[in-house]
Amino acid sequence: MNASALLHLLQFASPALPIGGYSYSQGLEAALEAGLVHDADSGRAWIARHLDDVVAQWDAPLFWRLLKAFEAHDDASVALWSERFLASRDSAEFRAETIQMGYSLTRLIAELGVAEVAALGPEVALPTAFACAVDALGIPHEEALLAMLFSWAENQVLVCVKSVPLGQVAGQRMLLSLRPLIEQAARHAQTLGDDAMSNWSPGLSMLSMRHEAQHGRLYRS
């Protein structure tokens, strides 16, 4: 990857990107409230299970398909996989999360002059907006996929650091230990067939629904 593409990727995968990623826990805060996550070991186990059972089986392979669709200028495939991702958000919070962040990233892309976004429609899922930016900036797909997975894992670890709570070193140790799983998820996402994709995770869905009425929460999902 050349320097320009790398710098673009670092910017758009950064937690400092102003799209609000820090304000979502993707069900992890509800798991903390339920006592399922209470220390570094249980936090890592939760993140690893979420990565293996959901992100590697659905989010990552779907993002991979969006990257290929943008590369091929296949608007029908972009619309298809975007629609399927939105349909897979089975709680109000999960749906609101991807639409809000997708809107923020789409608006940022437009204001920076990175790409034309009008054709993406009124409700843009976050993976669609990110894939659009990746294509417009000429970022290699494999690296973009790894960055997406790392960004997701980093945000989950930060939730643990702030809410378990854990020390900063413990958080970085956890993130480092997840690296082989992230690499494995990226490889898996590139080879998984359409019929094998699944986001079946009823426990996570129920926790997300409970979170909608959780008292004193810090995160929006």
Short mmCIF file of C-alpha atoms in Angstrom, two decimals:
data_model
loop_
_atom_site.label_atom_id
_atom_site.label_comp_id
_atom_site.label_asym_id
_atom_site.label_seq_id
_atom_site.Cartn_x
_atom_site.Cartn_y
_atom_site.Cartn_z
CA MET A 1 0.00 0.00 0.00
CA ASN A 2 1.40 3.38 -0.95
CA ALA A 3 1.79 6.21 1.54
CA SER A 4 -1.21 8.15 0.27
CA ALA A 5 -3.59 5.20 0.61
CA LEU A 6 -2.20 4.37 4.05
CA LEU A 7 -2.71 7.91 5.30
CA HIS A 8 -6.26 7.96 3.94
CA LEU A 9 -6.98 4.67 5.71
CA LEU A 10 -5.52 5.90 9.01
CA GLN A 11 -7.71 8.99 8.83
CA PHE A 12 -10.98 7.23 7.98
CA ALA A 13 -10.46 4.32 10.40
CA SER A 14 -9.43 6.58 13.27
CA PRO A 15 -11.59 6.70 16.42
CA ALA A 16 -11.18 10.49 16.15
CA LEU A 17 -13.27 10.54 12.98
CA PRO A 18 -16.29 12.72 13.85
CA ILE A 19 -19.04 10.17 13.26
CA GLY A 20 -19.83 9.29 16.89
CA GLY A 21 -18.41 5.77 17.12
CA TYR A 22 -17.29 6.30 20.71
CA SER A 23 -20.92 6.67 21.84
CA TYR A 24 -21.99 3.11 20.99
CA SER A 25 -21.22 -0.17 22.78
CA GLN A 26 -23.15 -2.59 20.49
CA GLY A 27 -24.77 -4.41 23.39
CA LEU A 28 -21.66 -4.56 25.55
CA GLU A 29 -22.99 -2.09 28.13
CA ALA A 30 -26.05 -4.31 28.58
CA ALA A 31 -23.74 -7.30 29.08
CA LEU A 32 -21.88 -5.31 31.74
CA GLU A 33 -25.16 -4.46 33.47
CA ALA A 34 -26.18 -8.14 33.40
CA GLY A 35 -22.86 -9.21 34.94
CA LEU A 36 -21.80 -11.18 31.87
CA VAL A 37 -18.73 -8.95 31.58
CA HIS A 38 -17.02 -7.96 34.82
CA ASP A 39 -13.24 -8.14 34.34
CA ALA A 40 -10.54 -8.34 31.68
CA ASP A 41 -10.99 -12.05 31.00
CA SER A 42 -14.75 -11.90 30.61
CA GLY A 43 -14.41 -8.74 28.52
CA ARG A 44 -12.01 -10.41 26.13
CA ALA A 45 -14.20 -13.51 25.95
CA TRP A 46 -17.23 -11.37 25.10
CA ILE A 47 -15.41 -9.46 22.35
CA ALA A 48 -13.90 -12.64 20.89
CA ARG A 49 -17.29 -14.39 20.82
CA HIS A 50 -18.99 -11.36 19.24
CA LEU A 51 -16.22 -11.15 16.65
CA ASP A 52 -16.35 -14.85 15.80
CA ASP A 53 -20.12 -15.40 15.87
CA VAL A 54 -21.42 -12.15 14.40
CA VAL A 55 -18.85 -9.80 12.90
CA ALA A 56 -16.87 -12.47 11.03
CA GLN A 57 -20.03 -14.20 9.85
CA TRP A 58 -22.01 -11.16 8.71
CA ASP A 59 -20.62 -7.64 9.09
CA ALA A 60 -17.16 -8.34 7.64
CA PRO A 61 -18.20 -10.51 4.67
CA LEU A 62 -20.96 -8.04 3.85
CA PHE A 63 -18.47 -5.16 3.96
CA TRP A 64 -16.20 -7.19 1.66
CA ARG A 65 -19.06 -7.55 -0.83
CA LEU A 66 -19.74 -3.82 -0.69
CA LEU A 67 -16.09 -3.12 -1.47
CA LYS A 68 -16.25 -5.36 -4.52
CA ALA A 69 -19.56 -3.84 -5.61
CA PHE A 70 -18.19 -0.29 -5.48
CA GLU A 71 -15.07 -1.39 -7.36
CA ALA A 72 -17.23 -2.89 -10.12
CA HIS A 73 -19.56 0.15 -10.18
CA ASP A 74 -22.37 -2.32 -9.51
CA ASP A 75 -25.07 -0.06 -8.08
CA ALA A 76 -27.56 -2.91 -7.82
CA SER A 77 -25.21 -4.94 -5.60
CA VAL A 78 -24.42 -1.89 -3.46
CA ALA A 79 -28.15 -1.36 -2.92
CA LEU A 80 -28.76 -5.08 -2.26
CA TRP A 81 -26.10 -5.50 0.42
CA SER A 82 -26.90 -2.15 2.00
CA GLU A 83 -30.54 -3.15 2.28
CA ARG A 84 -29.62 -6.52 3.76
CA PHE A 85 -27.37 -4.91 6.34
CA LEU A 86 -30.10 -2.51 7.44
CA ALA A 87 -32.59 -5.39 7.59
CA SER A 88 -30.20 -7.34 9.81
CA ARG A 89 -30.25 -4.65 12.51
CA ASP A 90 -32.87 -6.36 14.69
CA SER A 91 -33.20 -3.82 17.48
CA ALA A 92 -34.06 -0.14 17.38
CA GLU A 93 -30.65 0.81 18.81
CA PHE A 94 -28.64 -1.28 16.36
CA ARG A 95 -30.56 0.21 13.43
CA ALA A 96 -30.28 3.76 14.73
CA GLU A 97 -26.53 3.27 15.27
CA THR A 98 -25.65 2.31 11.72
CA ILE A 99 -27.97 4.93 10.18
CA GLN A 100 -26.64 7.74 12.38
CA MET A 101 -22.99 6.85 11.80
CA GLY A 102 -23.62 6.15 8.12
CA TYR A 103 -25.27 9.57 7.76
CA SER A 104 -22.39 11.29 9.56
CA LEU A 105 -19.73 9.56 7.45
CA THR A 106 -21.66 10.19 4.22
CA ARG A 107 -21.95 13.88 5.07
CA LEU A 108 -18.24 14.04 5.92
CA ILE A 109 -17.32 12.36 2.63
CA ALA A 110 -19.42 14.90 0.74
CA GLU A 111 -18.08 17.93 2.62
CA LEU A 112 -14.49 16.79 2.09
CA GLY A 113 -15.13 16.28 -1.61
CA VAL A 114 -14.06 12.64 -1.43
CA ALA A 115 -16.95 11.17 -3.44
CA GLU A 116 -20.41 11.80 -4.83
CA VAL A 117 -22.89 10.34 -2.33
CA ALA A 118 -26.32 11.38 -3.63
CA ALA A 119 -26.91 7.97 -5.23
CA LEU A 120 -26.48 6.19 -1.89
CA GLY A 121 -29.99 7.18 -0.83
CA PRO A 122 -31.53 8.77 2.27
CA GLU A 123 -30.58 6.00 4.75
CA VAL A 124 -26.98 4.87 4.42
CA ALA A 125 -25.58 2.06 6.55
CA LEU A 126 -22.13 2.67 8.01
CA PRO A 127 -20.44 -0.16 6.05
CA THR A 128 -21.81 1.31 2.82
CA ALA A 129 -20.45 4.77 3.59
CA PHE A 130 -17.06 3.36 4.59
CA ALA A 131 -16.86 1.20 1.45
CA CYS A 132 -17.70 4.28 -0.64
CA ALA A 133 -14.81 6.19 0.94
CA VAL A 134 -12.43 3.26 0.50
CA ASP A 135 -13.27 3.02 -3.20
CA ALA A 136 -13.01 6.75 -3.82
CA LEU A 137 -9.65 7.03 -2.07
CA GLY A 138 -8.10 3.96 -3.72
CA ILE A 139 -7.48 2.11 -0.46
CA PRO A 140 -6.66 -1.62 -0.92
CA HIS A 141 -9.55 -3.81 0.11
CA GLU A 142 -7.66 -6.22 2.35
CA GLU A 143 -6.25 -3.40 4.43
CA ALA A 144 -9.64 -1.66 4.58
CA LEU A 145 -11.25 -4.86 5.88
CA LEU A 146 -8.60 -5.26 8.57
CA ALA A 147 -9.01 -1.61 9.55
CA MET A 148 -12.78 -2.03 9.87
CA LEU A 149 -12.34 -5.06 12.11
CA PHE A 150 -9.64 -3.41 14.21
CA SER A 151 -11.73 -0.27 14.65
CA TRP A 152 -14.67 -2.35 15.86
CA ALA A 153 -12.48 -4.30 18.31
CA GLU A 154 -10.78 -1.14 19.55
CA ASN A 155 -14.11 0.46 20.35
CA GLN A 156 -15.24 -2.63 22.26
CA VAL A 157 -12.01 -2.64 24.27
CA LEU A 158 -12.44 1.06 25.07
CA VAL A 159 -15.92 0.33 26.43
CA CYS A 160 -14.33 -2.22 28.77
CA VAL A 161 -11.59 0.22 29.79
CA LYS A 162 -14.15 2.87 30.71
CA SER A 163 -16.93 0.73 32.14
CA VAL A 164 -15.50 -2.44 33.77
CA PRO A 165 -13.28 -0.46 34.47
CA LEU A 166 -9.85 -1.59 33.28
CA GLY A 167 -6.51 0.17 33.23
CA GLN A 168 -5.13 1.48 29.95
CA VAL A 169 -2.38 -1.16 29.89
CA ALA A 170 -4.92 -3.94 30.44
CA GLY A 171 -6.95 -2.56 27.56
CA GLN A 172 -3.96 -2.50 25.24
CA ARG A 173 -3.01 -6.00 26.32
CA MET A 174 -6.52 -7.17 25.46
CA LEU A 175 -6.43 -5.46 22.06
CA LEU A 176 -3.05 -6.99 21.27
CA SER A 177 -4.31 -10.46 22.19
CA LEU A 178 -7.23 -10.07 19.76
CA ARG A 179 -4.97 -9.50 16.76
CA PRO A 180 -4.85 -13.16 15.61
CA LEU A 181 -8.64 -13.36 15.81
CA ILE A 182 -8.99 -10.18 13.76
CA GLU A 183 -6.67 -11.58 11.08
CA GLN A 184 -8.61 -14.84 11.07
CA ALA A 185 -11.92 -12.99 10.75
CA ALA A 186 -10.60 -11.01 7.78
CA ARG A 187 -9.50 -14.16 5.96
CA HIS A 188 -12.82 -15.84 6.72
CA ALA A 189 -14.83 -12.87 5.44
CA GLN A 190 -13.12 -12.99 2.06
CA THR A 191 -14.02 -16.63 1.43
CA LEU A 192 -17.43 -17.06 3.06
CA GLY A 193 -20.20 -17.85 0.60
CA ASP A 194 -23.45 -15.92 0.47
CA ASP A 195 -25.50 -18.85 1.77
CA ALA A 196 -23.20 -19.29 4.77
CA MET A 197 -23.49 -15.71 5.99
CA SER A 198 -25.46 -15.23 9.19
CA ASN A 199 -25.94 -12.79 12.05
CA TRP A 200 -27.91 -15.25 14.20
CA SER A 201 -27.25 -14.05 17.74
CA PRO A 202 -30.48 -14.04 19.76
CA GLY A 203 -28.70 -13.41 23.06
CA LEU A 204 -27.06 -10.27 21.73
CA SER A 205 -30.35 -9.10 20.24
CA MET A 206 -32.14 -9.54 23.57
CA LEU A 207 -29.41 -7.64 25.41
CA SER A 208 -29.70 -4.81 22.89
CA MET A 209 -33.45 -4.64 23.45
CA ARG A 210 -32.97 -4.57 27.22
CA HIS A 211 -30.46 -1.77 26.78
CA GLU A 212 -33.18 0.41 25.24
CA ALA A 213 -34.74 0.66 28.72
CA GLN A 214 -31.58 0.35 30.84
CA HIS A 215 -31.32 2.97 33.57
CA GLY A 216 -28.26 5.20 33.82
CA ARG A 217 -26.56 4.05 30.66
CA LEU A 218 -23.52 5.78 29.14
CA TYR A 219 -23.80 4.46 25.56
CA ARG A 220 -26.45 4.72 22.89
CA SER A 221 -26.44 1.01 22.04
#
